[in-house]
GROMACS .gro file of C-alpha atoms in nm:
model
  219
    1UNK     CA    1   0.678  -2.566   2.259
    2UNK     CA    2   0.646  -2.272   2.014
    3UNK     CA    3   0.774  -2.242   1.658
    4UNK     CA    4   0.973  -1.947   1.525
    5UNK     CA    5   0.752  -1.678   1.384
    6UNK     CA    6   0.821  -1.552   1.030
    7UNK     CA    7   0.869  -1.174   0.984
    8UNK     CA    8   0.520  -0.993   0.961
    9UNK     CA    9   0.407  -0.891   0.615
   10UNK     CA   10   0.250  -0.580   0.780
   11UNK     CA   11   0.561  -0.441   0.967
   12UNK     CA   12   0.466  -0.328   1.318
   13UNK     CA   13   0.609   0.024   1.261
   14UNK     CA   14   0.353   0.071   0.978
   15UNK     CA   15   0.044  -0.058   1.145
   16UNK     CA   16  -0.074   0.262   1.299
   17UNK     CA   17  -0.021   0.471   0.994
   18UNK     CA   18  -0.162   0.228   0.742
   19UNK     CA   19  -0.446   0.149   0.978
   20UNK     CA   20  -0.545   0.520   0.975
   21UNK     CA   21  -0.509   0.528   0.597
   22UNK     CA   22  -0.726   0.218   0.558
   23UNK     CA   23  -0.998   0.366   0.785
   24UNK     CA   24  -1.004   0.702   0.589
   25UNK     CA   25  -1.003   0.503   0.256
   26UNK     CA   26  -1.300   0.287   0.374
   27UNK     CA   27  -1.484   0.600   0.465
   28UNK     CA   28  -1.435   0.742   0.102
   29UNK     CA   29  -1.545   0.414  -0.054
   30UNK     CA   30  -1.870   0.417   0.142
   31UNK     CA   31  -1.943   0.790   0.093
   32UNK     CA   32  -1.893   0.764  -0.287
   33UNK     CA   33  -2.098   0.460  -0.298
   34UNK     CA   34  -2.393   0.629  -0.125
   35UNK     CA   35  -2.349   0.935  -0.351
   36UNK     CA   36  -2.361   0.748  -0.677
   37UNK     CA   37  -2.577   0.448  -0.590
   38UNK     CA   38  -2.798   0.364  -0.885
   39UNK     CA   39  -2.658   0.640  -1.109
   40UNK     CA   40  -2.583   0.590  -1.468
   41UNK     CA   41  -2.426   0.923  -1.557
   42UNK     CA   42  -2.095   1.106  -1.456
   43UNK     CA   43  -2.117   1.323  -1.157
   44UNK     CA   44  -2.005   1.686  -1.137
   45UNK     CA   45  -1.658   1.590  -1.049
   46UNK     CA   46  -1.635   1.339  -1.329
   47UNK     CA   47  -1.751   1.589  -1.586
   48UNK     CA   48  -1.500   1.848  -1.452
   49UNK     CA   49  -1.213   1.591  -1.505
   50UNK     CA   50  -1.330   1.440  -1.841
   51UNK     CA   51  -1.629   1.308  -2.013
   52UNK     CA   52  -1.578   0.926  -2.028
   53UNK     CA   53  -1.608   0.802  -2.388
   54UNK     CA   54  -1.480   0.508  -2.587
   55UNK     CA   55  -1.231   0.737  -2.775
   56UNK     CA   56  -1.095   0.954  -2.504
   57UNK     CA   57  -0.741   0.915  -2.636
   58UNK     CA   58  -0.587   0.832  -2.973
   59UNK     CA   59  -0.263   0.660  -3.077
   60UNK     CA   60  -0.009   0.615  -2.928
   61UNK     CA   61  -0.169   0.677  -2.600
   62UNK     CA   62  -0.461   0.446  -2.658
   63UNK     CA   63  -0.204   0.156  -2.715
   64UNK     CA   64  -0.043   0.246  -2.381
   65UNK     CA   65  -0.393   0.252  -2.214
   66UNK     CA   66  -0.476  -0.093  -2.349
   67UNK     CA   67  -0.156  -0.229  -2.239
   68UNK     CA   68  -0.204  -0.097  -1.881
   69UNK     CA   69  -0.562  -0.224  -1.891
   70UNK     CA   70  -0.440  -0.573  -1.967
   71UNK     CA   71  -0.260  -0.590  -1.632
   72UNK     CA   72  -0.604  -0.586  -1.473
   73UNK     CA   73  -0.748  -0.847  -1.699
   74UNK     CA   74  -0.771  -1.208  -1.576
   75UNK     CA   75  -0.455  -1.324  -1.787
   76UNK     CA   76  -0.245  -1.014  -1.702
   77UNK     CA   77  -0.343  -1.024  -1.340
   78UNK     CA   78  -0.279  -1.389  -1.304
   79UNK     CA   79   0.062  -1.351  -1.465
   80UNK     CA   80   0.162  -1.078  -1.211
   81UNK     CA   81   0.038  -1.277  -0.920
   82UNK     CA   82   0.195  -1.616  -1.020
   83UNK     CA   83   0.525  -1.446  -1.097
   84UNK     CA   84   0.526  -1.268  -0.758
   85UNK     CA   85   0.420  -1.588  -0.567
   86UNK     CA   86   0.694  -1.779  -0.742
   87UNK     CA   87   0.958  -1.520  -0.635
   88UNK     CA   88   0.834  -1.524  -0.277
   89UNK     CA   89   0.847  -1.898  -0.262
   90UNK     CA   90   1.203  -1.894  -0.410
   91UNK     CA   91   1.300  -1.662  -0.132
   92UNK     CA   92   1.126  -1.881   0.127
   93UNK     CA   93   0.874  -1.624   0.214
   94UNK     CA   94   0.559  -1.831   0.236
   95UNK     CA   95   0.363  -1.576   0.429
   96UNK     CA   96   0.435  -1.318   0.174
   97UNK     CA   97   0.313  -1.549  -0.101
   98UNK     CA   98  -0.007  -1.588   0.094
   99UNK     CA   99  -0.052  -1.217   0.115
  100UNK     CA  100   0.000  -1.171  -0.260
  101UNK     CA  101  -0.281  -1.413  -0.340
  102UNK     CA  102  -0.515  -1.330  -0.056
  103UNK     CA  103  -0.461  -0.955  -0.081
  104UNK     CA  104  -0.557  -0.943  -0.451
  105UNK     CA  105  -0.832  -1.191  -0.414
  106UNK     CA  106  -1.004  -1.013  -0.124
  107UNK     CA  107  -0.966  -0.683  -0.303
  108UNK     CA  108  -1.116  -0.799  -0.635
  109UNK     CA  109  -1.386  -0.983  -0.437
  110UNK     CA  110  -1.471  -0.664  -0.243
  111UNK     CA  111  -1.499  -0.460  -0.561
  112UNK     CA  112  -1.728  -0.723  -0.725
  113UNK     CA  113  -1.954  -0.715  -0.421
  114UNK     CA  114  -1.962  -0.343  -0.406
  115UNK     CA  115  -2.060  -0.307  -0.771
  116UNK     CA  116  -2.362  -0.514  -0.715
  117UNK     CA  117  -2.460  -0.327  -0.400
  118UNK     CA  118  -2.402   0.029  -0.544
  119UNK     CA  119  -2.546  -0.049  -0.884
  120UNK     CA  120  -2.376   0.243  -1.060
  121UNK     CA  121  -2.352   0.171  -1.445
  122UNK     CA  122  -2.170   0.324  -1.745
  123UNK     CA  123  -2.245   0.278  -2.116
  124UNK     CA  124  -2.562   0.067  -2.042
  125UNK     CA  125  -2.742  -0.111  -1.766
  126UNK     CA  126  -2.510  -0.422  -1.777
  127UNK     CA  127  -2.187  -0.237  -1.716
  128UNK     CA  128  -2.157  -0.193  -1.337
  129UNK     CA  129  -1.885   0.056  -1.274
  130UNK     CA  130  -1.830   0.150  -0.907
  131UNK     CA  131  -1.565   0.087  -0.790
  132UNK     CA  132  -1.311   0.009  -1.064
  133UNK     CA  133  -1.195  -0.344  -1.020
  134UNK     CA  134  -0.890  -0.288  -1.245
  135UNK     CA  135  -0.768   0.003  -1.044
  136UNK     CA  136  -0.826  -0.185  -0.710
  137UNK     CA  137  -0.622  -0.481  -0.835
  138UNK     CA  138  -0.323  -0.302  -0.957
  139UNK     CA  139  -0.323  -0.078  -0.648
  140UNK     CA  140  -0.353  -0.385  -0.415
  141UNK     CA  141  -0.072  -0.558  -0.612
  142UNK     CA  142   0.158  -0.261  -0.577
  143UNK     CA  143   0.067  -0.212  -0.206
  144UNK     CA  144   0.158  -0.583  -0.142
  145UNK     CA  145   0.492  -0.569  -0.318
  146UNK     CA  146   0.578  -0.243  -0.148
  147UNK     CA  147   0.497  -0.400   0.190
  148UNK     CA  148   0.728  -0.686   0.109
  149UNK     CA  149   0.995  -0.452  -0.013
  150UNK     CA  150   0.969  -0.241   0.308
  151UNK     CA  151   1.012  -0.559   0.523
  152UNK     CA  152   1.313  -0.684   0.321
  153UNK     CA  153   1.473  -0.334   0.319
  154UNK     CA  154   1.415  -0.294   0.697
  155UNK     CA  155   1.250   0.049   0.646
  156UNK     CA  156   1.117   0.251   0.943
  157UNK     CA  157   0.777   0.402   0.985
  158UNK     CA  158   0.831   0.715   0.779
  159UNK     CA  159   1.026   0.562   0.488
  160UNK     CA  160   0.812   0.259   0.476
  161UNK     CA  161   0.479   0.448   0.477
  162UNK     CA  162   0.615   0.665   0.216
  163UNK     CA  163   0.715   0.382  -0.010
  164UNK     CA  164   0.390   0.201   0.038
  165UNK     CA  165   0.173   0.504  -0.035
  166UNK     CA  166   0.400   0.602  -0.330
  167UNK     CA  167   0.356   0.256  -0.493
  168UNK     CA  168  -0.026   0.269  -0.440
  169UNK     CA  169  -0.035   0.624  -0.589
  170UNK     CA  170   0.167   0.528  -0.901
  171UNK     CA  171  -0.022   0.210  -0.964
  172UNK     CA  172  -0.355   0.361  -0.900
  173UNK     CA  173  -0.291   0.668  -1.128
  174UNK     CA  174  -0.163   0.457  -1.406
  175UNK     CA  175  -0.448   0.216  -1.417
  176UNK     CA  176  -0.701   0.492  -1.329
  177UNK     CA  177  -0.584   0.691  -1.626
  178UNK     CA  178  -0.618   0.388  -1.850
  179UNK     CA  179  -0.975   0.313  -1.732
  180UNK     CA  180  -1.096   0.668  -1.781
  181UNK     CA  181  -0.903   0.710  -2.115
  182UNK     CA  182  -1.070   0.394  -2.251
  183UNK     CA  183  -1.402   0.502  -2.132
  184UNK     CA  184  -1.443   0.200  -1.896
  185UNK     CA  185  -1.499   0.399  -1.582
  186UNK     CA  186  -1.578   0.739  -1.442
  187UNK     CA  187  -1.309   0.919  -1.245
  188UNK     CA  188  -1.493   0.865  -0.918
  189UNK     CA  189  -1.510   0.488  -0.997
  190UNK     CA  190  -1.130   0.500  -1.014
  191UNK     CA  191  -1.100   0.680  -0.683
  192UNK     CA  192  -1.338   0.424  -0.528
  193UNK     CA  193  -1.124   0.139  -0.662
  194UNK     CA  194  -0.801   0.301  -0.537
  195UNK     CA  195  -0.949   0.355  -0.188
  196UNK     CA  196  -1.094   0.002  -0.184
  197UNK     CA  197  -0.730  -0.144  -0.212
  198UNK     CA  198  -0.599   0.106   0.050
  199UNK     CA  199  -0.877  -0.019   0.286
  200UNK     CA  200  -0.844  -0.386   0.216
  201UNK     CA  201  -0.476  -0.467   0.187
  202UNK     CA  202  -0.349  -0.344   0.517
  203UNK     CA  203  -0.647  -0.519   0.693
  204UNK     CA  204  -0.566  -0.838   0.500
  205UNK     CA  205  -0.201  -0.817   0.572
  206UNK     CA  206  -0.278  -0.785   0.950
  207UNK     CA  207  -0.510  -1.080   0.936
  208UNK     CA  208  -0.249  -1.299   0.752
  209UNK     CA  209   0.000  -1.211   1.025
  210UNK     CA  210  -0.244  -1.295   1.299
  211UNK     CA  211  -0.340  -1.621   1.156
  212UNK     CA  212   0.021  -1.726   1.074
  213UNK     CA  213   0.135  -1.627   1.426
  214UNK     CA  214  -0.141  -1.825   1.575
  215UNK     CA  215  -0.050  -2.133   1.387
  216UNK     CA  216   0.314  -2.090   1.477
  217UNK     CA  217   0.241  -2.058   1.852
  218UNK     CA  218   0.042  -2.382   1.868
  219UNK     CA  219   0.284  -2.574   1.642
   0.00000   0.00000   0.00000
């Protein structure tokens, strides 16, 4: 006897397109990691965009940057995750709640591991910078919410993919700007963090679906 399977958190219509995006994003993460391994200075692209300093922006933009940065700090990130998980549970979407937690957790864990492996620093040897964990987290969070919205709205491949990628772009651009403006990361760190989320979240969503479907089949 099999149980009834809950809707997938990675809609089947999006699997091919997001799978390709995830593969390309993973390639970018690896290439940038190899290029900047052990570096402690901005690269050519970084210098072309902006020279990261602690005072890249002044009021009122600095306040906006600090507010955005807070969303990637432990308290801010936890607040976003708890609020979203609560909403998922109230809607009886347990699989979605699992993805919110696991997607964010795996993404942050991946950036932490990559920082140690790559060893790129900014403003001193103790400040590992590649990839940006703040950018990765907010992008992962936006990707997860967009996936859930795509499922709830019943969007097809084109509309669903567009929504997911637009959400990732907006969240990544906002947090990336804040990190560079505050001098916390090089622009290429931000790109690496954004691509880390694009690589991790679709794979995590697929894995959550596989595990959940397997548990349902044997129930």
